[in-house]
Amino acid sequence: MLKIIIQESEIGAGTRGSSLGPDAVILAGAKQSPNFFEGRTWEVLENRNDHLLIPTDTKRAIRIKPMLEVWEKHAQSIRKNIIDGHLPVLLSADHASAGATIAGIKMANPDKRIGVVWIDAHADLHSPFTSPSGNIHGMPLACSIADDNNDFGRELPSDATIMAWDKMKTLGKISPKIAPSDIRFVAVRDTEMEENHLIEKHAIQNYTVSAARRMSMSSVASEILNGLQTCDLIYVSFDVDSMDPDVVSYGTGTPVKDGLTPSEASELINALLLDPKLCCFEMVEVNPLLDNKCNTMGETAYEIFASAIETIESK
């Protein structure tokens, strides 16, 4: 049975407001379709957003110690829900949560191979050794593949940072959680040199916006799923910054021009969610405090989220 899980942790982001994203989506739903969420099973996870008011002493991975706490509880929730027979559908604040989601999936299925479809403007392949910002929402995939990319390190993190990072990588006593060959990027278009090195090193395929349009979204989904057919499970992670901010709004932490349209994103997601191996879907990075068009991003995200839920329930 599908279960909606809310994660409001925004301590991985460099801007404030993504913790309000899940409510922005839910309230948009209350306005557009008042009965949509009625009777659905929910869970709200713990966050440590209180640490936003406390100075951090880990500049290479900002607030990594409370983030580890968040990840441990988040991963255990995903693990338990999957074991209990639920299909988690997450509304999360910043994209750091994806690292814990992947960990939870792997903890529930230690012997299974997880394919990850990453629909995002960013690769999120930094580590505390390489990150230009220190924001952990740019690190979940590097953590999941356990590649620190030390050859491209900018600065040695503190001992406390390295200790917490190693615990995040080995969450559930499994590391790595996924193989780089089992990642597919869609709409990634804003990366740094360090991430480009890992993308080339591991030959991670990226379907650019222009390439996806030439192929059609249904063809992209079909090719991705065919390429991941040796995986046992599929996790789809959707960052709303994969969409074009000039078409939707700037209501996300790190908007990047020339992205997908909402209809393209929804078509792609729904085609992926029909796969019988789907084990989890997550939507992240709606930020109503940054929205230049009231709650347009929340409203757009709700339409995509509701369509995704209906697609999953139709199977």
XYZ file of C-alpha atoms in Angstrom:
315
model
C 0.000 0.000 0.000
C 1.214 3.482 -0.862
C 2.257 5.625 2.097
C 2.985 9.365 2.002
C 6.041 10.318 4.047
C 6.892 13.928 4.869
C 10.483 15.018 5.563
C 10.805 18.707 6.441
C 14.555 18.741 7.144
C 16.211 21.672 5.360
C 19.576 21.698 7.142
C 21.251 20.338 4.014
C 20.377 23.392 1.920
C 22.104 26.745 1.618
C 18.861 28.739 1.411
C 16.017 28.836 3.880
C 12.446 27.795 3.188
C 12.414 24.278 1.714
C 11.051 22.952 5.023
C 7.849 24.757 4.024
C 7.805 22.958 0.670
C 5.783 19.897 1.680
C 3.057 22.104 3.190
C 3.105 24.330 0.092
C 2.327 21.245 -2.001
C -0.298 19.900 0.396
C -2.061 23.274 0.700
C -2.045 23.642 -3.078
C -3.795 20.283 -3.127
C -6.310 21.433 -0.533
C -7.141 24.336 -2.839
C -7.254 22.407 -6.127
C -8.641 19.043 -4.980
C -9.859 19.277 -1.364
C -10.512 15.537 -1.027
C -7.354 14.200 -2.658
C -5.407 13.503 0.535
C -8.432 12.318 2.519
C -8.050 8.811 3.920
C -4.433 8.386 2.848
C -1.784 6.956 5.148
C 0.775 9.508 6.364
C 3.961 9.707 8.352
C 5.898 12.843 9.300
C 9.576 12.254 10.036
C 11.656 14.017 12.652
C 13.923 16.873 11.604
C 16.631 18.922 13.309
C 15.796 22.306 11.833
C 16.444 23.766 15.269
C 20.114 23.612 14.244
C 19.483 26.363 11.706
C 19.736 28.727 14.677
C 22.967 27.213 15.993
C 26.409 28.042 14.524
C 28.035 25.094 12.742
C 31.617 23.997 13.278
C 31.800 21.725 10.217
C 32.188 24.102 7.280
C 33.094 21.361 4.768
C 29.744 19.673 5.455
C 27.482 22.176 7.153
C 25.442 20.754 10.055
C 26.574 17.212 9.272
C 26.215 16.019 12.870
C 22.477 16.783 13.157
C 22.086 15.598 9.561
C 23.436 12.202 10.602
C 20.706 12.064 13.259
C 18.073 12.914 10.651
C 19.414 10.323 8.224
C 19.471 7.534 10.814
C 15.791 8.012 11.684
C 14.766 8.648 8.072
C 16.513 5.505 6.821
C 14.981 3.371 9.565
C 11.517 4.658 8.675
C 11.972 3.820 4.988
C 13.328 0.393 5.923
C 10.391 -0.373 8.214
C 7.774 0.873 5.784
C 9.136 -1.249 2.956
C 9.384 -4.335 5.170
C 5.796 -3.700 6.292
C 4.676 -3.747 2.658
C 4.326 -0.023 2.009
C 5.523 1.807 -1.089
C 6.961 5.090 0.243
C 6.064 8.275 -1.632
C 8.016 11.138 -0.125
C 7.526 14.881 -0.051
C 10.875 16.138 1.200
C 12.434 19.528 1.790
C 16.023 19.519 0.525
C 17.604 16.783 -1.599
C 19.973 15.615 1.135
C 17.106 13.369 2.227
C 17.648 11.158 -0.815
C 20.811 9.721 0.705
C 18.802 8.475 3.671
C 16.014 7.224 1.414
C 18.463 5.146 -0.620
C 20.014 3.845 2.604
C 16.601 2.795 3.900
C 15.741 1.005 0.661
C 19.039 -0.879 0.798
C 18.625 -1.716 4.488
C 15.253 -3.280 3.679
C 16.714 -5.102 0.676
C 20.413 -5.772 1.424
C 20.782 -8.375 -1.304
C 18.957 -6.458 -4.018
C 20.317 -4.092 -6.643
C 18.797 -0.600 -6.711
C 18.452 1.462 -9.870
C 18.221 5.221 -9.319
C 16.577 7.644 -11.746
C 17.771 11.118 -10.753
C 15.675 13.899 -12.322
C 17.498 17.053 -11.279
C 19.390 20.081 -12.572
C 22.327 18.945 -10.416
C 24.320 15.735 -10.079
C 24.689 15.956 -6.278
C 27.971 14.043 -6.472
C 30.027 16.199 -4.123
C 31.585 15.084 -0.857
C 32.924 17.087 2.090
C 36.278 16.890 0.323
C 35.083 18.483 -2.930
C 32.014 20.625 -2.205
C 32.387 24.325 -3.052
C 29.591 25.241 -0.615
C 29.609 22.610 2.120
C 25.851 22.120 1.658
C 24.956 18.466 2.129
C 22.057 18.563 -0.350
C 24.786 18.435 -2.998
C 26.223 15.189 -1.597
C 23.617 12.379 -1.417
C 24.690 10.429 -4.488
C 28.401 10.590 -3.644
C 27.469 9.201 -0.240
C 25.356 6.446 -1.789
C 28.151 5.294 -4.126
C 30.768 5.877 -1.382
C 33.124 7.838 -3.627
C 34.779 10.798 -1.892
C 36.574 11.836 -5.103
C 39.699 12.662 -3.077
C 41.777 13.285 -6.202
C 39.756 16.463 -6.671
C 39.647 17.464 -3.014
C 39.538 21.189 -2.231
C 40.324 21.041 1.474
C 40.661 18.355 4.136
C 37.527 18.290 6.320
C 37.765 18.255 10.103
C 38.018 14.936 11.933
C 34.455 15.387 13.208
C 33.210 15.901 9.655
C 35.022 12.841 8.315
C 33.710 10.708 11.180
C 30.095 11.757 10.570
C 30.476 11.386 6.793
C 31.852 7.856 7.176
C 28.873 6.966 9.378
C 26.518 8.307 6.714
C 28.240 6.272 4.002
C 28.026 3.102 6.096
C 24.485 3.621 7.384
C 22.940 0.199 7.896
C 26.442 -1.287 7.763
C 26.216 -1.406 3.963
C 28.501 0.595 1.682
C 28.168 1.422 -1.120
C 24.376 1.366 -1.329
C 24.223 1.599 -5.128
C 26.536 1.126 -8.094
C 27.284 4.199 -10.243
C 26.354 2.116 -13.286
C 22.820 1.883 -11.885
C 22.263 5.663 -11.895
C 20.526 7.500 -14.722
C 20.455 11.295 -14.811
C 17.725 13.307 -16.506
C 17.974 17.097 -17.052
C 21.289 17.475 -15.174
C 22.810 20.704 -16.522
C 24.638 22.493 -13.690
C 27.703 20.591 -12.479
C 31.177 21.390 -11.182
C 34.511 20.032 -12.379
C 34.688 17.544 -9.511
C 31.292 16.073 -10.355
C 32.124 15.932 -14.048
C 35.143 13.807 -13.162
C 32.943 11.253 -11.384
C 30.361 11.272 -14.171
C 33.107 10.507 -16.690
C 34.922 8.065 -14.395
C 31.787 6.009 -13.807
C 30.232 6.662 -17.245
C 26.951 7.815 -15.698
C 24.439 8.484 -18.451
C 22.701 11.865 -18.521
C 19.651 12.521 -20.677
C 19.913 16.250 -21.309
C 16.760 18.297 -21.733
C 17.356 18.716 -25.464
C 18.104 15.018 -25.956
C 15.040 13.993 -23.967
C 12.853 16.247 -26.095
C 14.223 14.776 -29.289
C 13.497 11.270 -28.027
C 10.161 11.997 -26.247
C 9.708 11.454 -22.533
C 8.107 8.047 -22.940
C 11.084 6.893 -25.004
C 13.503 8.211 -22.379
C 11.651 6.299 -19.661
C 11.619 3.146 -21.756
C 15.339 3.370 -22.500
C 16.183 4.073 -18.848
C 14.156 1.135 -17.572
C 15.598 -1.134 -20.229
C 19.098 -0.086 -19.181
C 18.270 -0.828 -15.546
C 16.565 -4.156 -16.199
C 19.227 -6.058 -14.237
C 18.293 -4.029 -11.143
C 15.810 -5.532 -8.712
C 14.300 -2.229 -7.559
C 13.783 1.262 -8.996
C 13.859 4.506 -7.003
C 12.764 7.703 -8.766
C 13.995 10.979 -7.258
C 12.505 14.208 -8.616
C 13.970 17.605 -7.775
C 11.679 20.391 -8.965
C 14.727 22.376 -10.104
C 14.861 19.968 -13.038
C 12.078 22.151 -14.442
C 12.614 25.487 -16.167
C 12.172 28.324 -13.634
C 11.095 30.724 -16.374
C 8.249 28.363 -17.263
C 7.244 27.464 -13.684
C 8.731 29.796 -11.049
C 11.896 30.394 -9.049
C 10.397 28.682 -6.005
C 13.305 26.300 -5.449
C 16.684 26.639 -3.780
C 18.968 26.407 -6.808
C 17.014 27.172 -10.002
C 18.686 26.571 -13.365
C 17.329 27.840 -16.669
C 16.455 25.682 -19.675
C 14.867 22.797 -17.812
C 11.907 20.535 -18.403
C 8.353 21.801 -18.643
C 5.884 20.540 -16.022
C 4.109 18.384 -18.590
C 7.410 16.837 -19.684
C 8.389 16.119 -16.085
C 5.015 14.573 -15.302
C 4.990 12.436 -18.442
C 8.472 11.124 -17.692
C 7.761 10.437 -14.027
C 4.488 8.630 -14.695
C 6.095 6.420 -17.337
C 8.819 5.460 -14.862
C 6.387 4.852 -12.004
C 4.479 2.255 -14.007
C 7.460 -0.089 -13.800
C 6.679 -3.086 -11.554
C 10.096 -2.755 -9.887
C 9.279 0.698 -8.493
C 9.972 0.745 -4.749
C 9.923 4.471 -3.914
C 9.233 7.938 -5.354
C 10.486 11.181 -3.835
C 9.847 14.837 -4.682
C 12.123 17.531 -3.243
C 13.197 21.182 -3.117
C 9.936 23.145 -3.357
C 10.684 26.458 -1.606
C 7.739 28.873 -1.268
C 9.915 31.579 0.341
C 11.775 31.948 -2.957
C 8.736 31.755 -5.229
C 8.416 34.838 -7.433
C 4.871 33.832 -8.413
C 3.173 33.294 -5.037
C 2.879 29.497 -4.665
C 3.159 28.540 -8.328
C 5.904 25.988 -7.683
C 3.852 24.374 -4.931
C 0.791 24.250 -7.179
C 2.776 22.803 -10.084
C 4.471 20.276 -7.821
C 1.100 19.219 -6.413
C -0.230 18.477 -9.898
C 2.822 16.317 -10.640
C 2.678 14.650 -7.212
C -1.040 13.885 -7.424
C -0.652 12.474 -10.919
C 2.238 10.326 -9.689
C 0.151 8.916 -6.847
C -2.734 8.153 -9.201
C -0.319 6.424 -11.580
C 1.098 4.232 -8.814
C -2.370 3.364 -7.529
C -3.557 2.471 -11.034
C -1.146 -0.443 -11.323
